[in-house]
PDB file of C-alpha atoms in Angstrom:
ATOM      1  CA  UNK A   1      93.275  42.971 151.025  1.00  0.00           C
ATOM      2  CA  UNK A   2      94.752  46.417 151.519  1.00  0.00           C
ATOM      3  CA  UNK A   3      97.998  46.506 153.422  1.00  0.00           C
ATOM      4  CA  UNK A   4      98.271  47.817 156.966  1.00  0.00           C
ATOM      5  CA  UNK A   5     100.339  50.742 155.755  1.00  0.00           C
ATOM      6  CA  UNK A   6      97.657  51.698 153.225  1.00  0.00           C
ATOM      7  CA  UNK A   7      95.030  51.679 155.988  1.00  0.00           C
ATOM      8  CA  UNK A   8      97.216  53.930 158.138  1.00  0.00           C
ATOM      9  CA  UNK A   9      97.636  56.427 155.295  1.00  0.00           C
ATOM     10  CA  UNK A  10      93.888  56.389 154.600  1.00  0.00           C
ATOM     11  CA  UNK A  11      93.137  56.969 158.289  1.00  0.00           C
ATOM     12  CA  UNK A  12      95.596  59.866 158.494  1.00  0.00           C
ATOM     13  CA  UNK A  13      94.094  61.414 155.362  1.00  0.00           C
ATOM     14  CA  UNK A  14      90.527  61.129 156.687  1.00  0.00           C
ATOM     15  CA  UNK A  15      91.429  62.518 160.102  1.00  0.00           C
ATOM     16  CA  UNK A  16      93.299  65.439 158.466  1.00  0.00           C
ATOM     17  CA  UNK A  17      90.353  66.172 156.171  1.00  0.00           C
ATOM     18  CA  UNK A  18      87.925  66.142 159.111  1.00  0.00           C
ATOM     19  CA  UNK A  19      90.163  68.480 161.160  1.00  0.00           C
ATOM     20  CA  UNK A  20      90.469  70.907 158.216  1.00  0.00           C
ATOM     21  CA  UNK A  21      86.695  70.822 157.654  1.00  0.00           C
ATOM     22  CA  UNK A  22      85.958  71.474 161.336  1.00  0.00           C
ATOM     23  CA  UNK A  23      88.467  74.362 161.373  1.00  0.00           C
ATOM     24  CA  UNK A  24      86.873  75.926 158.273  1.00  0.00           C
ATOM     25  CA  UNK A  25      83.401  75.637 159.781  1.00  0.00           C
ATOM     26  CA  UNK A  26      84.526  77.038 163.133  1.00  0.00           C
ATOM     27  CA  UNK A  27      86.265  80.010 161.482  1.00  0.00           C
ATOM     28  CA  UNK A  28      83.438  80.488 158.981  1.00  0.00           C
ATOM     29  CA  UNK A  29      86.005  80.165 156.195  1.00  0.00           C
ATOM     30  CA  UNK A  30      84.488  79.574 152.780  1.00  0.00           C
ATOM     31  CA  UNK A  31      87.055  79.387 149.938  1.00  0.00           C
ATOM     32  CA  UNK A  32      84.274  79.837 147.368  1.00  0.00           C
ATOM     33  CA  UNK A  33      83.771  83.408 148.631  1.00  0.00           C
ATOM     34  CA  UNK A  34      87.171  84.283 147.140  1.00  0.00           C
ATOM     35  CA  UNK A  35      85.510  84.017 143.731  1.00  0.00           C
ATOM     36  CA  UNK A  36      81.924  85.069 144.536  1.00  0.00           C
ATOM     37  CA  UNK A  37      83.041  88.201 146.431  1.00  0.00           C
ATOM     38  CA  UNK A  38      86.001  89.041 144.205  1.00  0.00           C
ATOM     39  CA  UNK A  39      84.415  92.315 143.142  1.00  0.00           C
ATOM     40  CA  UNK A  40      85.395  93.769 146.527  1.00  0.00           C
ATOM     41  CA  UNK A  41      89.031  92.973 145.774  1.00  0.00           C
ATOM     42  CA  UNK A  42      88.648  94.497 142.305  1.00  0.00           C
ATOM     43  CA  UNK A  43      87.138  97.675 143.755  1.00  0.00           C
ATOM     44  CA  UNK A  44      89.972  97.933 146.315  1.00  0.00           C
ATOM     45  CA  UNK A  45      92.621  97.504 143.626  1.00  0.00           C
ATOM     46  CA  UNK A  46      90.921 100.249 141.644  1.00  0.00           C
ATOM     47  CA  UNK A  47      91.207 102.588 144.635  1.00  0.00           C
ATOM     48  CA  UNK A  48      94.868 101.680 145.175  1.00  0.00           C
ATOM     49  CA  UNK A  49      96.088 102.484 141.645  1.00  0.00           C
ATOM     50  CA  UNK A  50      97.809 104.588 140.569  1.00  0.00           C
ATOM     51  CA  UNK A  51     100.149 104.902 143.569  1.00  0.00           C
ATOM     52  CA  UNK A  52     100.627 108.398 144.957  1.00  0.00           C
ATOM     53  CA  UNK A  53     104.420 108.666 144.821  1.00  0.00           C
ATOM     54  CA  UNK A  54     104.155 112.391 145.435  1.00  0.00           C
ATOM     55  CA  UNK A  55     104.223 111.643 149.170  1.00  0.00           C
ATOM     56  CA  UNK A  56     107.973 111.091 148.770  1.00  0.00           C
ATOM     57  CA  UNK A  57     108.650 114.784 148.198  1.00  0.00           C
ATOM     58  CA  UNK A  58     105.424 116.441 149.340  1.00  0.00           C
ATOM     59  CA  UNK A  59     105.355 114.785 152.762  1.00  0.00           C
ATOM     60  CA  UNK A  60     108.676 115.066 154.586  1.00  0.00           C
ATOM     61  CA  UNK A  61     107.520 112.555 157.200  1.00  0.00           C
ATOM     62  CA  UNK A  62     107.866 109.755 154.625  1.00  0.00           C
ATOM     63  CA  UNK A  63     111.626 110.183 154.310  1.00  0.00           C
ATOM     64  CA  UNK A  64     111.929 110.563 158.077  1.00  0.00           C
ATOM     65  CA  UNK A  65     109.953 107.339 158.558  1.00  0.00           C
ATOM     66  CA  UNK A  66     112.298 105.457 156.215  1.00  0.00           C
ATOM     67  CA  UNK A  67     115.322 106.700 158.167  1.00  0.00           C
ATOM     68  CA  UNK A  68     113.593 105.752 161.431  1.00  0.00           C
ATOM     69  CA  UNK A  69     112.999 102.214 160.189  1.00  0.00           C
ATOM     70  CA  UNK A  70     116.620 101.825 159.076  1.00  0.00           C
ATOM     71  CA  UNK A  71     117.847 103.261 162.379  1.00  0.00           C
ATOM     72  CA  UNK A  72     115.556 100.964 164.383  1.00  0.00           C
ATOM     73  CA  UNK A  73     116.859  97.910 162.563  1.00  0.00           C
ATOM     74  CA  UNK A  74     120.480  99.025 162.916  1.00  0.00           C
ATOM     75  CA  UNK A  75     120.343  99.911 166.618  1.00  0.00           C
ATOM     76  CA  UNK A  76     118.250  96.862 167.493  1.00  0.00           C
ATOM     77  CA  UNK A  77     120.758  94.639 165.713  1.00  0.00           C
ATOM     78  CA  UNK A  78     123.809  96.371 167.193  1.00  0.00           C
ATOM     79  CA  UNK A  79     122.733  96.414 170.844  1.00  0.00           C
ATOM     80  CA  UNK A  80     120.907  93.101 170.693  1.00  0.00           C
ATOM     81  CA  UNK A  81     123.844  91.433 168.922  1.00  0.00           C
ATOM     82  CA  UNK A  82     126.400  92.729 171.432  1.00  0.00           C
ATOM     83  CA  UNK A  83     124.311  91.575 174.398  1.00  0.00           C
ATOM     84  CA  UNK A  84     123.727  88.194 172.731  1.00  0.00           C
ATOM     85  CA  UNK A  85     127.485  87.957 172.142  1.00  0.00           C
ATOM     86  CA  UNK A  86     128.226  88.435 175.865  1.00  0.00           C
ATOM     87  CA  UNK A  87     125.459  86.065 176.962  1.00  0.00           C
ATOM     88  CA  UNK A  88     126.796  83.406 174.579  1.00  0.00           C
ATOM     89  CA  UNK A  89     130.125  83.358 176.403  1.00  0.00           C
ATOM     90  CA  UNK A  90     128.276  82.989 179.714  1.00  0.00           C
ATOM     91  CA  UNK A  91     126.236  80.076 178.347  1.00  0.00           C
ATOM     92  CA  UNK A  92     128.952  78.165 176.448  1.00  0.00           C
ATOM     93  CA  UNK A  93     130.535  75.164 178.187  1.00  0.00           C
ATOM     94  CA  UNK A  94     134.051  75.912 176.937  1.00  0.00           C
ATOM     95  CA  UNK A  95     134.098  79.539 178.170  1.00  0.00           C
ATOM     96  CA  UNK A  96     132.060  79.473 181.418  1.00  0.00           C
ATOM     97  CA  UNK A  97     133.304  76.952 183.988  1.00  0.00           C
ATOM     98  CA  UNK A  98     130.473  77.608 186.475  1.00  0.00           C
ATOM     99  CA  UNK A  99     127.465  75.420 185.709  1.00  0.00           C
ATOM    100  CA  UNK A 100     125.015  77.582 187.667  1.00  0.00           C
ATOM    101  CA  UNK A 101     125.874  80.657 185.565  1.00  0.00           C
ATOM    102  CA  UNK A 102     125.470  78.659 182.363  1.00  0.00           C
ATOM    103  CA  UNK A 103     122.067  77.307 183.375  1.00  0.00           C
ATOM    104  CA  UNK A 104     120.749  80.709 184.478  1.00  0.00           C
ATOM    105  CA  UNK A 105     121.923  82.303 181.221  1.00  0.00           C
ATOM    106  CA  UNK A 106     120.461  79.513 179.086  1.00  0.00           C
ATOM    107  CA  UNK A 107     117.096  79.727 180.872  1.00  0.00           C
ATOM    108  CA  UNK A 108     117.060  83.517 180.450  1.00  0.00           C
ATOM    109  CA  UNK A 109     117.789  83.242 176.725  1.00  0.00           C
ATOM    110  CA  UNK A 110     115.150  80.521 176.307  1.00  0.00           C
ATOM    111  CA  UNK A 111     112.561  82.756 177.965  1.00  0.00           C
ATOM    112  CA  UNK A 112     113.349  85.559 175.530  1.00  0.00           C
ATOM    113  CA  UNK A 113     113.078  83.175 172.585  1.00  0.00           C
ATOM    114  CA  UNK A 114     109.506  82.103 173.362  1.00  0.00           C
ATOM    115  CA  UNK A 115     108.061  85.614 173.798  1.00  0.00           C
ATOM    116  CA  UNK A 116     106.428  86.791 170.517  1.00  0.00           C
ATOM    117  CA  UNK A 117     107.693  90.092 169.148  1.00  0.00           C
ATOM    118  CA  UNK A 118     104.170  91.542 169.047  1.00  0.00           C
ATOM    119  CA  UNK A 119     103.776  90.904 172.781  1.00  0.00           C
ATOM    120  CA  UNK A 120     107.108  92.618 173.448  1.00  0.00           C
ATOM    121  CA  UNK A 121     106.261  95.690 171.377  1.00  0.00           C
ATOM    122  CA  UNK A 122     102.852  96.050 173.039  1.00  0.00           C
ATOM    123  CA  UNK A 123     104.530  95.955 176.461  1.00  0.00           C
ATOM    124  CA  UNK A 124     107.064  98.615 175.464  1.00  0.00           C
ATOM    125  CA  UNK A 125     104.411 100.776 173.793  1.00  0.00           C
ATOM    126  CA  UNK A 126     102.539 100.800 177.103  1.00  0.00           C
ATOM    127  CA  UNK A 127     105.725 101.309 179.147  1.00  0.00           C
ATOM    128  CA  UNK A 128     107.528 104.011 177.137  1.00  0.00           C
ATOM    129  CA  UNK A 129     104.833 105.115 174.684  1.00  0.00           C
ATOM    130  CA  UNK A 130     104.469 104.544 170.932  1.00  0.00           C
ATOM    131  CA  UNK A 131     107.360 105.460 168.689  1.00  0.00           C
ATOM    132  CA  UNK A 132     110.725 104.325 167.446  1.00  0.00           C
ATOM    133  CA  UNK A 133     112.164 103.893 170.956  1.00  0.00           C
ATOM    134  CA  UNK A 134     109.729 101.108 171.783  1.00  0.00           C
ATOM    135  CA  UNK A 135     110.512  99.560 168.389  1.00  0.00           C
ATOM    136  CA  UNK A 136     114.264  99.578 169.072  1.00  0.00           C
ATOM    137  CA  UNK A 137     113.785  98.005 172.513  1.00  0.00           C
ATOM    138  CA  UNK A 138     111.631  95.289 170.971  1.00  0.00           C
ATOM    139  CA  UNK A 139     114.225  94.517 168.303  1.00  0.00           C
ATOM    140  CA  UNK A 140     116.945  94.328 170.965  1.00  0.00           C
ATOM    141  CA  UNK A 141     114.960  91.704 172.892  1.00  0.00           C
ATOM    142  CA  UNK A 142     114.090  89.761 169.730  1.00  0.00           C
ATOM    143  CA  UNK A 143     117.711  89.792 168.539  1.00  0.00           C
ATOM    144  CA  UNK A 144     118.995  88.531 171.882  1.00  0.00           C
ATOM    145  CA  UNK A 145     116.458  85.712 171.924  1.00  0.00           C
ATOM    146  CA  UNK A 146     117.138  84.724 168.326  1.00  0.00           C
ATOM    147  CA  UNK A 147     120.930  84.879 168.240  1.00  0.00           C
ATOM    148  CA  UNK A 148     122.276  84.243 171.764  1.00  0.00           C
ATOM    149  CA  UNK A 149     121.686  80.506 171.388  1.00  0.00           C
ATOM    150  CA  UNK A 150     123.183  80.529 167.887  1.00  0.00           C
ATOM    151  CA  UNK A 151     126.303  82.340 169.118  1.00  0.00           C
ATOM    152  CA  UNK A 152     126.586  79.856 171.990  1.00  0.00           C
ATOM    153  CA  UNK A 153     126.641  76.943 169.550  1.00  0.00           C
ATOM    154  CA  UNK A 154     129.230  78.715 167.401  1.00  0.00           C
ATOM    155  CA  UNK A 155     131.498  79.221 170.440  1.00  0.00           C
ATOM    156  CA  UNK A 156     131.114  75.626 171.574  1.00  0.00           C
ATOM    157  CA  UNK A 157     132.016  74.306 168.110  1.00  0.00           C
ATOM    158  CA  UNK A 158     135.317  76.162 167.697  1.00  0.00           C
ATOM    159  CA  UNK A 159     138.521  74.199 167.322  1.00  0.00           C
ATOM    160  CA  UNK A 160     139.890  73.343 170.756  1.00  0.00           C
ATOM    161  CA  UNK A 161     143.530  72.973 169.658  1.00  0.00           C
ATOM    162  CA  UNK A 162     144.543  76.651 169.760  1.00  0.00           C
ATOM    163  CA  UNK A 163     142.911  77.136 173.159  1.00  0.00           C
ATOM    164  CA  UNK A 164     144.639  74.105 174.644  1.00  0.00           C
ATOM    165  CA  UNK A 165     147.982  75.330 173.290  1.00  0.00           C
ATOM    166  CA  UNK A 166     147.474  78.721 174.954  1.00  0.00           C
ATOM    167  CA  UNK A 167     146.466  77.063 178.224  1.00  0.00           C
ATOM    168  CA  UNK A 168     149.564  74.877 178.144  1.00  0.00           C
ATOM    169  CA  UNK A 169     151.850  77.917 178.316  1.00  0.00           C
ATOM    170  CA  UNK A 170     150.039  79.343 181.354  1.00  0.00           C
ATOM    171  CA  UNK A 171     147.463  81.676 179.799  1.00  0.00           C
ATOM    172  CA  UNK A 172     144.288  82.558 181.712  1.00  0.00           C
ATOM    173  CA  UNK A 173     140.773  81.737 180.537  1.00  0.00           C
ATOM    174  CA  UNK A 174     140.218  85.340 179.435  1.00  0.00           C
ATOM    175  CA  UNK A 175     143.420  85.265 177.398  1.00  0.00           C
ATOM    176  CA  UNK A 176     142.306  81.984 175.818  1.00  0.00           C
ATOM    177  CA  UNK A 177     138.988  83.581 174.848  1.00  0.00           C
ATOM    178  CA  UNK A 178     140.710  86.705 173.536  1.00  0.00           C
ATOM    179  CA  UNK A 179     143.419  85.039 171.418  1.00  0.00           C
ATOM    180  CA  UNK A 180     141.827  81.705 170.498  1.00  0.00           C
ATOM    181  CA  UNK A 181     138.020  81.766 170.435  1.00  0.00           C
ATOM    182  CA  UNK A 182     137.209  85.344 169.372  1.00  0.00           C
ATOM    183  CA  UNK A 183     139.417  85.280 166.226  1.00  0.00           C
ATOM    184  CA  UNK A 184     137.700  82.043 165.148  1.00  0.00           C
ATOM    185  CA  UNK A 185     134.124  83.197 165.678  1.00  0.00           C
ATOM    186  CA  UNK A 186     134.392  86.846 164.611  1.00  0.00           C
ATOM    187  CA  UNK A 187     133.711  86.329 160.858  1.00  0.00           C
ATOM    188  CA  UNK A 188     130.658  84.192 161.641  1.00  0.00           C
ATOM    189  CA  UNK A 189     129.528  86.660 164.303  1.00  0.00           C
ATOM    190  CA  UNK A 190     129.646  89.620 161.910  1.00  0.00           C
ATOM    191  CA  UNK A 191     127.969  87.639 159.123  1.00  0.00           C
ATOM    192  CA  UNK A 192     125.139  86.610 161.456  1.00  0.00           C
ATOM    193  CA  UNK A 193     124.722  90.203 162.603  1.00  0.00           C
ATOM    194  CA  UNK A 194     124.262  91.244 158.976  1.00  0.00           C
ATOM    195  CA  UNK A 195     121.630  88.543 158.625  1.00  0.00           C
ATOM    196  CA  UNK A 196     120.022  89.818 161.849  1.00  0.00           C
ATOM    197  CA  UNK A 197     119.923  93.321 160.367  1.00  0.00           C
ATOM    198  CA  UNK A 198     118.120  91.937 157.319  1.00  0.00           C
ATOM    199  CA  UNK A 199     115.583  90.156 159.550  1.00  0.00           C
ATOM    200  CA  UNK A 200     115.156  93.148 161.861  1.00  0.00           C
ATOM    201  CA  UNK A 201     114.565  95.431 158.891  1.00  0.00           C
ATOM    202  CA  UNK A 202     111.482  93.392 157.996  1.00  0.00           C
ATOM    203  CA  UNK A 203     110.444  93.142 161.629  1.00  0.00           C
ATOM    204  CA  UNK A 204     110.790  96.904 162.152  1.00  0.00           C
ATOM    205  CA  UNK A 205     108.230  97.530 159.406  1.00  0.00           C
ATOM    206  CA  UNK A 206     105.733  95.166 161.024  1.00  0.00           C
ATOM    207  CA  UNK A 207     106.341  96.562 164.503  1.00  0.00           C
ATOM    208  CA  UNK A 208     105.652 100.065 163.218  1.00  0.00           C
ATOM    209  CA  UNK A 209     102.079  99.039 162.438  1.00  0.00           C
ATOM    210  CA  UNK A 210     101.593  98.242 166.135  1.00  0.00           C
ATOM    211  CA  UNK A 211     103.028 101.517 167.392  1.00  0.00           C
ATOM    212  CA  UNK A 212     106.738 100.917 166.939  1.00  0.00           C
ATOM    213  CA  UNK A 213     107.257 103.928 164.682  1.00  0.00           C
ATOM    214  CA  UNK A 214     108.927 104.130 161.284  1.00  0.00           C
ATOM    215  CA  UNK A 215     107.424 103.565 157.875  1.00  0.00           C
ATOM    216  CA  UNK A 216     105.185 100.806 159.220  1.00  0.00           C
ATOM    217  CA  UNK A 217     103.410 103.394 161.376  1.00  0.00           C
ATOM    218  CA  UNK A 218     103.139 105.663 158.334  1.00  0.00           C
ATOM    219  CA  UNK A 219     101.525 102.793 156.432  1.00  0.00           C
ATOM    220  CA  UNK A 220      99.053 102.162 159.246  1.00  0.00           C
ATOM    221  CA  UNK A 221      98.082 105.840 159.353  1.00  0.00           C
ATOM    222  CA  UNK A 222      97.508 105.960 155.584  1.00  0.00           C
ATOM    223  CA  UNK A 223      95.310 102.863 155.799  1.00  0.00           C
ATOM    224  CA  UNK A 224      93.316 104.180 158.747  1.00  0.00           C
ATOM    225  CA  UNK A 225      92.312 107.332 156.823  1.00  0.00           C
ATOM    226  CA  UNK A 226      91.555 105.298 153.667  1.00  0.00           C
ATOM    227  CA  UNK A 227      94.313 106.884 151.556  1.00  0.00           C
ATOM    228  CA  UNK A 228      94.800 103.723 149.530  1.00  0.00           C
ATOM    229  CA  UNK A 229      96.932 105.331 146.820  1.00  0.00           C
ATOM    230  CA  UNK A 230      99.354 106.384 149.562  1.00  0.00           C
ATOM    231  CA  UNK A 231      99.229 102.824 150.921  1.00  0.00           C
ATOM    232  CA  UNK A 232     100.253 101.447 147.522  1.00  0.00           C
ATOM    233  CA  UNK A 233     103.124 103.909 147.249  1.00  0.00           C
ATOM    234  CA  UNK A 234     104.354 103.047 150.752  1.00  0.00           C
ATOM    235  CA  UNK A 235     104.123  99.313 150.048  1.00  0.00           C
ATOM    236  CA  UNK A 236     106.209  99.807 146.905  1.00  0.00           C
ATOM    237  CA  UNK A 237     108.802 101.790 148.865  1.00  0.00           C
ATOM    238  CA  UNK A 238     108.898  99.086 151.540  1.00  0.00           C
ATOM    239  CA  UNK A 239     109.443  96.333 148.961  1.00  0.00           C
ATOM    240  CA  UNK A 240     112.304  98.245 147.309  1.00  0.00           C
ATOM    241  CA  UNK A 241     113.841  99.040 150.699  1.00  0.00           C
ATOM    242  CA  UNK A 242     113.708  95.418 151.859  1.00  0.00           C
ATOM    243  CA  UNK A 243     115.209  94.150 148.590  1.00  0.00           C
ATOM    244  CA  UNK A 244     118.097  96.650 148.761  1.00  0.00           C
ATOM    245  CA  UNK A 245     118.868  95.783 152.384  1.00  0.00           C
ATOM    246  CA  UNK A 246     118.678  92.067 151.614  1.00  0.00           C
ATOM    247  CA  UNK A 247     121.043  92.338 148.641  1.00  0.00           C
ATOM    248  CA  UNK A 248     123.506  94.456 150.602  1.00  0.00           C
ATOM    249  CA  UNK A 249     123.389  92.052 153.541  1.00  0.00           C
ATOM    250  CA  UNK A 250     123.928  89.021 151.279  1.00  0.00           C
ATOM    251  CA  UNK A 251     126.861  90.698 149.529  1.00  0.00           C
ATOM    252  CA  UNK A 252     128.597  91.674 152.764  1.00  0.00           C
ATOM    253  CA  UNK A 253     128.011  88.242 154.316  1.00  0.00           C
ATOM    254  CA  UNK A 254     129.582  86.500 151.331  1.00  0.00           C
ATOM    255  CA  UNK A 255     132.564  88.822 151.428  1.00  0.00           C
ATOM    256  CA  UNK A 256     133.087  88.368 155.162  1.00  0.00           C
ATOM    257  CA  UNK A 257     132.630  84.598 155.165  1.00  0.00           C
ATOM    258  CA  UNK A 258     134.841  84.299 152.105  1.00  0.00           C
ATOM    259  CA  UNK A 259     137.607  86.313 153.722  1.00  0.00           C
ATOM    260  CA  UNK A 260     137.157  84.339 156.929  1.00  0.00           C
ATOM    261  CA  UNK A 261     137.623  81.037 155.090  1.00  0.00           C
ATOM    262  CA  UNK A 262     140.643  82.334 153.271  1.00  0.00           C
ATOM    263  CA  UNK A 263     142.128  83.483 156.569  1.00  0.00           C
TER     264      UNK A 263
END
């Protein structure tokens, strides 16, 4: 007699298999076509190689697009991080004594967190037009939603001893924040901003495809006119750019966190 647990596992497996099968049928997804229609992939790869790296020096807009993407990620991280930093103090229990302000701030941040970035960029593209400005505004909103809650948790988890000592000698709440909480959270705040820059760099490329400007928009334009060798070159540039930003961000984060621990 099979055990009850074995029956439960078998039931879960069968239900999962049925759900997957229904989803494949509904979406007309046939994995076998990956092999039977592979010649289309082979033909596309043939059109994509060799990459046309001449666009780096023949087309000045490529270099401008790279700078736009870097600038979008930087400004989106800077403004979004600073706003998230302020909102975190308004939402933290140990820095904001008024419960109503904390709840309103927490609800506002939660609303920003649940809005997909693609929805935000489409709204800004309609509102201010396509380009890097709409991309920066989108990254600001995404950064606030992603990091305001994280900064709030960091503030709430600081050591309470220094703050209580400052309070005991008659310091105000603002002085407690200035001389007790901010020195404790600053290394983590800067390190998380560097991580946000890394994330926003990748996001800026994707947003460009939907009208946010930068090298992502350049990639979309090359694809739309079927210049596949240019597409391959741009993809290579994007990969190198993302790797360099990631390595730089990791290096700086380790240095900052290391110095913060030593301090």
